[in-house]
PDB file of C-alpha atoms in Angstrom:
ATOM      1  CA  ALA A   8      11.912 -27.120 -22.682  1.00  0.00           C
ATOM      2  CA  GLN A   9      15.028 -25.496 -21.350  1.00  0.00           C
ATOM      3  CA  ARG A  10      18.210 -27.371 -22.055  1.00  0.00           C
ATOM      4  CA  VAL A  11      21.948 -26.785 -22.099  1.00  0.00           C
ATOM      5  CA  THR A  12      24.150 -29.044 -24.185  1.00  0.00           C
ATOM      6  CA  GLN A  13      27.889 -29.378 -23.993  1.00  0.00           C
ATOM      7  CA  PRO A  14      28.690 -31.927 -26.676  1.00  0.00           C
ATOM      8  CA  GLU A  15      32.261 -32.683 -25.611  1.00  0.00           C
ATOM      9  CA  LYS A  16      32.951 -34.584 -22.394  1.00  0.00           C
ATOM     10  CA  LEU A  17      36.691 -34.164 -22.796  1.00  0.00           C
ATOM     11  CA  LEU A  18      38.741 -31.685 -24.749  1.00  0.00           C
ATOM     12  CA  SER A  19      42.475 -32.133 -24.896  1.00  0.00           C
ATOM     13  CA  VAL A  20      44.783 -29.498 -26.373  1.00  0.00           C
ATOM     14  CA  PHE A  21      48.441 -28.548 -26.196  1.00  0.00           C
ATOM     15  CA  LYS A  22      49.695 -25.487 -24.397  1.00  0.00           C
ATOM     16  CA  GLY A  23      49.484 -22.431 -26.604  1.00  0.00           C
ATOM     17  CA  ALA A  24      46.775 -23.863 -28.828  1.00  0.00           C
ATOM     18  CA  PRO A  25      43.389 -22.155 -29.188  1.00  0.00           C
ATOM     19  CA  VAL A  26      40.523 -23.540 -27.169  1.00  0.00           C
ATOM     20  CA  GLU A  27      36.802 -23.533 -27.849  1.00  0.00           C
ATOM     21  CA  LEU A  28      34.414 -25.195 -25.418  1.00  0.00           C
ATOM     22  CA  LYS A  29      31.041 -25.584 -27.052  1.00  0.00           C
ATOM     23  CA  CYS A  30      27.708 -24.784 -25.440  1.00  0.00           C
ATOM     24  CA  ASN A  31      24.302 -24.785 -27.074  1.00  0.00           C
ATOM     25  CA  TYR A  32      21.076 -23.915 -25.344  1.00  0.00           C
ATOM     26  CA  SER A  33      17.370 -24.264 -25.822  1.00  0.00           C
ATOM     27  CA  TYR A  34      15.201 -21.595 -24.214  1.00  0.00           C
ATOM     28  CA  SER A  35      12.116 -19.776 -25.401  1.00  0.00           C
ATOM     29  CA  GLY A  36      12.788 -16.572 -23.474  1.00  0.00           C
ATOM     30  CA  SER A  37      15.704 -14.177 -23.370  1.00  0.00           C
ATOM     31  CA  PRO A  38      18.595 -16.218 -22.004  1.00  0.00           C
ATOM     32  CA  GLU A  39      21.049 -15.366 -19.295  1.00  0.00           C
ATOM     33  CA  LEU A  40      24.099 -17.555 -19.693  1.00  0.00           C
ATOM     34  CA  PHE A  41      27.097 -18.288 -17.533  1.00  0.00           C
ATOM     35  CA  TRP A  42      30.264 -20.308 -17.601  1.00  0.00           C
ATOM     36  CA  TYR A  43      31.405 -21.955 -14.384  1.00  0.00           C
ATOM     37  CA  VAL A  44      34.765 -23.613 -13.793  1.00  0.00           C
ATOM     38  CA  GLN A  45      35.885 -26.193 -11.283  1.00  0.00           C
ATOM     39  CA  TYR A  46      39.618 -26.655 -10.823  1.00  0.00           C
ATOM     40  CA  SER A  47      40.868 -29.832  -9.222  1.00  0.00           C
ATOM     41  CA  ARG A  48      39.922 -30.007  -5.542  1.00  0.00           C
ATOM     42  CA  GLN A  49      38.310 -26.575  -5.622  1.00  0.00           C
ATOM     43  CA  ARG A  50      34.750 -25.406  -5.534  1.00  0.00           C
ATOM     44  CA  LEU A  51      32.658 -24.533  -8.529  1.00  0.00           C
ATOM     45  CA  GLN A  52      33.170 -20.865  -9.328  1.00  0.00           C
ATOM     46  CA  LEU A  53      31.740 -18.387 -11.753  1.00  0.00           C
ATOM     47  CA  LEU A  54      34.044 -17.732 -14.699  1.00  0.00           C
ATOM     48  CA  LEU A  55      32.006 -15.265 -16.705  1.00  0.00           C
ATOM     49  CA  ARG A  56      28.488 -14.223 -17.600  1.00  0.00           C
ATOM     50  CA  HIS A  57      27.261 -13.065 -20.942  1.00  0.00           C
ATOM     51  CA  ILE A  58      25.499 -10.007 -19.597  1.00  0.00           C
ATOM     52  CA  SER A  59      28.771  -8.391 -18.524  1.00  0.00           C
ATOM     53  CA  ARG A  60      30.663  -9.200 -21.739  1.00  0.00           C
ATOM     54  CA  GLU A  61      33.851  -9.556 -19.732  1.00  0.00           C
ATOM     55  CA  SER A  62      37.061 -11.435 -20.313  1.00  0.00           C
ATOM     56  CA  ILE A  63      38.332 -13.516 -17.410  1.00  0.00           C
ATOM     57  CA  LYS A  64      41.705 -15.277 -17.467  1.00  0.00           C
ATOM     58  CA  GLY A  65      41.795 -14.705 -21.211  1.00  0.00           C
ATOM     59  CA  PHE A  66      38.464 -16.469 -21.780  1.00  0.00           C
ATOM     60  CA  THR A  67      35.614 -14.880 -23.667  1.00  0.00           C
ATOM     61  CA  ALA A  68      32.171 -16.069 -24.652  1.00  0.00           C
ATOM     62  CA  ASP A  69      29.775 -14.498 -27.089  1.00  0.00           C
ATOM     63  CA  LEU A  70      26.071 -15.161 -27.079  1.00  0.00           C
ATOM     64  CA  ASN A  71      24.872 -16.092 -30.558  1.00  0.00           C
ATOM     65  CA  LYS A  72      21.087 -16.064 -30.469  1.00  0.00           C
ATOM     66  CA  GLY A  73      20.807 -17.196 -34.081  1.00  0.00           C
ATOM     67  CA  GLU A  74      22.801 -20.340 -33.410  1.00  0.00           C
ATOM     68  CA  THR A  75      21.643 -20.533 -29.747  1.00  0.00           C
ATOM     69  CA  SER A  76      25.237 -20.920 -28.678  1.00  0.00           C
ATOM     70  CA  PHE A  77      27.515 -19.531 -25.983  1.00  0.00           C
ATOM     71  CA  HIS A  78      30.894 -21.062 -26.779  1.00  0.00           C
ATOM     72  CA  LEU A  79      33.831 -20.360 -24.474  1.00  0.00           C
ATOM     73  CA  LYS A  80      37.057 -19.393 -26.222  1.00  0.00           C
ATOM     74  CA  LYS A  81      40.656 -18.673 -25.405  1.00  0.00           C
ATOM     75  CA  PRO A  82      43.279 -17.971 -28.051  1.00  0.00           C
ATOM     76  CA  PHE A  83      46.221 -19.568 -26.229  1.00  0.00           C
ATOM     77  CA  ALA A  84      45.564 -22.300 -23.680  1.00  0.00           C
ATOM     78  CA  GLN A  85      47.664 -22.583 -20.531  1.00  0.00           C
ATOM     79  CA  GLU A  86      48.263 -25.663 -18.407  1.00  0.00           C
ATOM     80  CA  GLU A  87      46.521 -23.995 -15.482  1.00  0.00           C
ATOM     81  CA  ASP A  88      43.345 -23.827 -17.562  1.00  0.00           C
ATOM     82  CA  SER A  89      42.909 -27.570 -17.093  1.00  0.00           C
ATOM     83  CA  ALA A  90      39.611 -27.952 -15.265  1.00  0.00           C
ATOM     84  CA  MET A  91      35.977 -28.895 -15.599  1.00  0.00           C
ATOM     85  CA  TYR A  92      33.885 -26.258 -17.365  1.00  0.00           C
ATOM     86  CA  TYR A  93      30.116 -25.958 -17.103  1.00  0.00           C
ATOM     87  CA  CYS A  94      27.823 -23.845 -19.210  1.00  0.00           C
ATOM     88  CA  ALA A  95      24.643 -22.734 -17.444  1.00  0.00           C
ATOM     89  CA  LEU A  96      21.383 -21.027 -18.331  1.00  0.00           C
ATOM     90  CA  VAL A  97      19.126 -19.087 -15.971  1.00  0.00           C
ATOM     91  CA  TYR A  98      15.436 -19.782 -16.408  1.00  0.00           C
ATOM     92  CA  ASN A  99      12.351 -18.254 -14.801  1.00  0.00           C
ATOM     93  CA  GLN A 100      14.006 -15.894 -12.358  1.00  0.00           C
ATOM     94  CA  GLY A 101      16.863 -15.811  -9.929  1.00  0.00           C
ATOM     95  CA  GLY A 102      19.602 -18.402  -9.843  1.00  0.00           C
ATOM     96  CA  LYS A 103      17.637 -21.341 -11.188  1.00  0.00           C
ATOM     97  CA  LEU A 104      20.463 -22.481 -13.335  1.00  0.00           C
ATOM     98  CA  ILE A 105      20.268 -25.318 -15.793  1.00  0.00           C
ATOM     99  CA  PHE A 106      23.722 -26.786 -16.222  1.00  0.00           C
ATOM    100  CA  GLY A 107      25.235 -28.615 -19.117  1.00  0.00           C
ATOM    101  CA  GLN A 108      26.976 -31.930 -18.565  1.00  0.00           C
ATOM    102  CA  GLY A 109      30.333 -30.255 -18.362  1.00  0.00           C
ATOM    103  CA  THR A 110      33.498 -30.470 -20.453  1.00  0.00           C
ATOM    104  CA  GLU A 111      36.810 -31.495 -19.004  1.00  0.00           C
ATOM    105  CA  LEU A 112      39.587 -29.422 -20.503  1.00  0.00           C
ATOM    106  CA  SER A 113      43.045 -30.929 -20.409  1.00  0.00           C
ATOM    107  CA  VAL A 114      45.928 -28.714 -21.502  1.00  0.00           C
ATOM    108  CA  LYS A 115      49.095 -30.675 -22.149  1.00  0.00           C
ATOM    109  CA  PRO A 116      52.611 -29.214 -21.991  1.00  0.00           C
TER     110      PRO A 116
ATOM    111  CA  SER B   4      33.269 -10.519   2.339  1.00  0.00           C
ATOM    112  CA  GLN B   5      30.686 -13.194   1.820  1.00  0.00           C
ATOM    113  CA  THR B   6      31.484 -16.834   2.427  1.00  0.00           C
ATOM    114  CA  ILE B   7      29.516 -20.032   2.216  1.00  0.00           C
ATOM    115  CA  HIS B   8      30.163 -23.064   4.374  1.00  0.00           C
ATOM    116  CA  GLN B   9      28.931 -26.526   3.631  1.00  0.00           C
ATOM    117  CA  TRP B  10      29.486 -29.680   5.653  1.00  0.00           C
ATOM    118  CA  PRO B  11      30.376 -32.418   5.844  1.00  0.00           C
ATOM    119  CA  ALA B  12      32.687 -32.718   2.845  1.00  0.00           C
ATOM    120  CA  THR B  13      32.079 -36.453   2.516  1.00  0.00           C
ATOM    121  CA  LEU B  14      29.450 -38.721   3.974  1.00  0.00           C
ATOM    122  CA  VAL B  15      28.807 -42.433   3.734  1.00  0.00           C
ATOM    123  CA  GLN B  16      25.383 -43.547   4.886  1.00  0.00           C
ATOM    124  CA  PRO B  17      23.490 -46.865   4.772  1.00  0.00           C
ATOM    125  CA  VAL B  18      20.255 -47.180   2.844  1.00  0.00           C
ATOM    126  CA  GLY B  19      17.287 -46.237   4.999  1.00  0.00           C
ATOM    127  CA  SER B  20      19.233 -43.932   7.294  1.00  0.00           C
ATOM    128  CA  PRO B  21      18.372 -40.231   7.747  1.00  0.00           C
ATOM    129  CA  LEU B  22      20.315 -37.368   6.209  1.00  0.00           C
ATOM    130  CA  SER B  23      21.065 -33.816   7.224  1.00  0.00           C
ATOM    131  CA  LEU B  24      23.393 -31.577   5.223  1.00  0.00           C
ATOM    132  CA  GLU B  25      23.915 -28.044   6.387  1.00  0.00           C
ATOM    133  CA  CYS B  26      24.862 -24.883   4.566  1.00  0.00           C
ATOM    134  CA  THR B  27      25.448 -21.455   6.052  1.00  0.00           C
ATOM    135  CA  VAL B  28      26.261 -18.145   4.447  1.00  0.00           C
ATOM    136  CA  GLU B  29      28.176 -15.323   6.119  1.00  0.00           C
ATOM    137  CA  GLY B  30      28.595 -11.686   5.249  1.00  0.00           C
ATOM    138  CA  THR B  31      25.258 -11.123   3.596  1.00  0.00           C
ATOM    139  CA  SER B  32      21.599 -10.979   4.469  1.00  0.00           C
ATOM    140  CA  ASN B  33      18.452 -12.284   2.809  1.00  0.00           C
ATOM    141  CA  PRO B  34      20.246 -14.262   0.116  1.00  0.00           C
ATOM    142  CA  ASN B  35      18.550 -16.649  -2.269  1.00  0.00           C
ATOM    143  CA  LEU B  36      19.752 -20.120  -1.357  1.00  0.00           C
ATOM    144  CA  TYR B  37      19.948 -23.228  -3.512  1.00  0.00           C
ATOM    145  CA  TRP B  38      20.657 -26.947  -3.294  1.00  0.00           C
ATOM    146  CA  TYR B  39      22.033 -28.650  -6.403  1.00  0.00           C
ATOM    147  CA  ARG B  40      22.973 -32.262  -6.975  1.00  0.00           C
ATOM    148  CA  GLN B  41      25.380 -33.797  -9.424  1.00  0.00           C
ATOM    149  CA  ALA B  42      24.785 -37.488  -9.890  1.00  0.00           C
ATOM    150  CA  ALA B  43      27.516 -39.598 -11.471  1.00  0.00           C
ATOM    151  CA  GLY B  44      27.821 -38.871 -15.203  1.00  0.00           C
ATOM    152  CA  ARG B  45      25.168 -36.181 -15.147  1.00  0.00           C
ATOM    153  CA  GLY B  46      25.085 -32.404 -14.996  1.00  0.00           C
ATOM    154  CA  LEU B  47      24.138 -30.306 -12.004  1.00  0.00           C
ATOM    155  CA  GLN B  48      20.447 -30.399 -11.172  1.00  0.00           C
ATOM    156  CA  LEU B  49      18.596 -27.822  -9.092  1.00  0.00           C
ATOM    157  CA  LEU B  50      16.799 -29.516  -6.187  1.00  0.00           C
ATOM    158  CA  PHE B  51      15.497 -26.704  -3.964  1.00  0.00           C
ATOM    159  CA  TYR B  52      15.637 -22.962  -3.745  1.00  0.00           C
ATOM    160  CA  SER B  53      14.615 -20.495  -1.068  1.00  0.00           C
ATOM    161  CA  VAL B  54      14.000 -16.751  -1.227  1.00  0.00           C
ATOM    162  CA  GLY B  55      13.474 -16.336   2.530  1.00  0.00           C
ATOM    163  CA  ILE B  56      13.072 -17.980   5.917  1.00  0.00           C
ATOM    164  CA  GLY B  57      10.592 -20.832   5.735  1.00  0.00           C
ATOM    165  CA  GLN B  58      10.106 -20.392   1.976  1.00  0.00           C
ATOM    166  CA  ILE B  59      11.154 -23.481   0.064  1.00  0.00           C
ATOM    167  CA  SER B  60      10.423 -24.444  -3.518  1.00  0.00           C
ATOM    168  CA  SER B  61      11.142 -27.871  -4.908  1.00  0.00           C
ATOM    169  CA  GLU B  62      12.194 -28.235  -8.498  1.00  0.00           C
ATOM    170  CA  VAL B  63      11.978 -31.987  -8.866  1.00  0.00           C
ATOM    171  CA  PRO B  64      10.080 -34.656  -6.939  1.00  0.00           C
ATOM    172  CA  GLN B  65      12.396 -36.752  -4.832  1.00  0.00           C
ATOM    173  CA  ASN B  66      13.167 -38.384  -1.542  1.00  0.00           C
ATOM    174  CA  LEU B  67      14.662 -35.205  -0.124  1.00  0.00           C
ATOM    175  CA  SER B  68      13.396 -32.107   1.639  1.00  0.00           C
ATOM    176  CA  ALA B  69      14.882 -28.732   2.508  1.00  0.00           C
ATOM    177  CA  SER B  70      14.366 -26.241   5.284  1.00  0.00           C
ATOM    178  CA  ARG B  71      15.505 -22.713   6.012  1.00  0.00           C
ATOM    179  CA  PRO B  72      15.180 -22.127   9.754  1.00  0.00           C
ATOM    180  CA  GLN B  73      17.305 -18.982   9.707  1.00  0.00           C
ATOM    181  CA  ASP B  74      18.099 -16.351   7.111  1.00  0.00           C
ATOM    182  CA  ARG B  75      21.512 -17.712   6.277  1.00  0.00           C
ATOM    183  CA  GLN B  76      21.018 -21.398   6.983  1.00  0.00           C
ATOM    184  CA  PHE B  77      19.807 -23.975   4.494  1.00  0.00           C
ATOM    185  CA  ILE B  78      19.401 -27.637   5.372  1.00  0.00           C
ATOM    186  CA  LEU B  79      18.923 -30.626   3.105  1.00  0.00           C
ATOM    187  CA  SER B  80      17.298 -33.643   4.722  1.00  0.00           C
ATOM    188  CA  SER B  81      15.947 -37.086   4.145  1.00  0.00           C
ATOM    189  CA  LYS B  82      14.106 -39.426   6.468  1.00  0.00           C
ATOM    190  CA  LYS B  83      15.256 -42.558   4.649  1.00  0.00           C
ATOM    191  CA  LEU B  84      18.058 -42.506   2.123  1.00  0.00           C
ATOM    192  CA  LEU B  85      17.885 -44.438  -1.123  1.00  0.00           C
ATOM    193  CA  LEU B  86      20.771 -45.710  -3.217  1.00  0.00           C
ATOM    194  CA  SER B  87      19.774 -43.202  -5.896  1.00  0.00           C
ATOM    195  CA  ASP B  88      20.394 -40.329  -3.469  1.00  0.00           C
ATOM    196  CA  SER B  89      24.124 -40.803  -3.891  1.00  0.00           C
ATOM    197  CA  GLY B  90      25.798 -37.859  -5.516  1.00  0.00           C
ATOM    198  CA  PHE B  91      27.603 -34.607  -5.056  1.00  0.00           C
ATOM    199  CA  TYR B  92      25.475 -31.967  -3.317  1.00  0.00           C
ATOM    200  CA  LEU B  93      26.193 -28.298  -3.693  1.00  0.00           C
ATOM    201  CA  CYS B  94      24.758 -25.368  -1.801  1.00  0.00           C
ATOM    202  CA  ALA B  95      24.749 -21.963  -3.446  1.00  0.00           C
ATOM    203  CA  TRP B  96      23.726 -18.408  -2.663  1.00  0.00           C
ATOM    204  CA  GLU B  97      23.102 -15.221  -4.559  1.00  0.00           C
ATOM    205  CA  ILE B  98      21.834 -11.707  -4.033  1.00  0.00           C
ATOM    206  CA  THR B  99      21.178 -10.297  -7.482  1.00  0.00           C
ATOM    207  CA  GLU B 100      19.472 -12.299 -10.173  1.00  0.00           C
ATOM    208  CA  THR B 101      21.992 -11.633 -12.894  1.00  0.00           C
ATOM    209  CA  GLN B 102      25.005 -12.251 -10.715  1.00  0.00           C
ATOM    210  CA  GLY B 103      24.917 -16.011 -10.894  1.00  0.00           C
ATOM    211  CA  PRO B 104      25.017 -18.062  -7.669  1.00  0.00           C
ATOM    212  CA  PHE B 105      28.182 -18.671  -5.676  1.00  0.00           C
ATOM    213  CA  PHE B 106      28.759 -22.256  -4.670  1.00  0.00           C
ATOM    214  CA  GLY B 107      29.938 -24.049  -1.565  1.00  0.00           C
ATOM    215  CA  SER B 108      32.594 -26.737  -1.669  1.00  0.00           C
ATOM    216  CA  GLY B 109      30.063 -29.550  -1.855  1.00  0.00           C
ATOM    217  CA  THR B 110      29.285 -32.785  -0.034  1.00  0.00           C
ATOM    218  CA  GLN B 111      30.006 -36.142  -1.614  1.00  0.00           C
ATOM    219  CA  LEU B 112      27.271 -38.468  -0.385  1.00  0.00           C
ATOM    220  CA  SER B 113      27.572 -42.203  -0.855  1.00  0.00           C
ATOM    221  CA  VAL B 114      24.581 -44.327   0.065  1.00  0.00           C
ATOM    222  CA  LEU B 115      25.494 -47.976   0.468  1.00  0.00           C
TER     223      LEU B 115
END
């Protein structure tokens, strides 16, 4: 069955420290994976998608099919990165996303 | 540019009352539309999706229904709300399959 797991509910780091938000997936097909972010009082928005291999706001994520992971990384965290982050997997077709439970990132000064 | 509107932002309803949440999309045509729910302490769950007017698919059995009376309008309804219907409801739209849906601002529903 399809599943997305984000093992950490809360991740707290200091400004300037590296950040890695973990995401593991379970899917028998070829996965399409996304990271969404929700800043305080704002709507859920797409951060990046693995298919475009882009870097947004300094964040990158590499799909590792061997480890079935799509961890989100940033070398130097900023306070404005504090938000809720969701990893998501598309299954079947279209935008039928399966979301992980989400990880709250708190970047302290 | 495309925008998505969802209302109301918050709603408190008694058990057994009806529900109607509305979502409209502007600036695009024939989008795929979605309703998601986030219950307390849980991830986002896909409830319904629609690829066109009058075409609704349900992902999970529940006390809710959805309708798409117009191309850019998606409505989530219930005849009688249950306590378990409480949660944060999100509408989303997309055009291309690999784009990833764009989300509305959500409705926080509390059933008391």
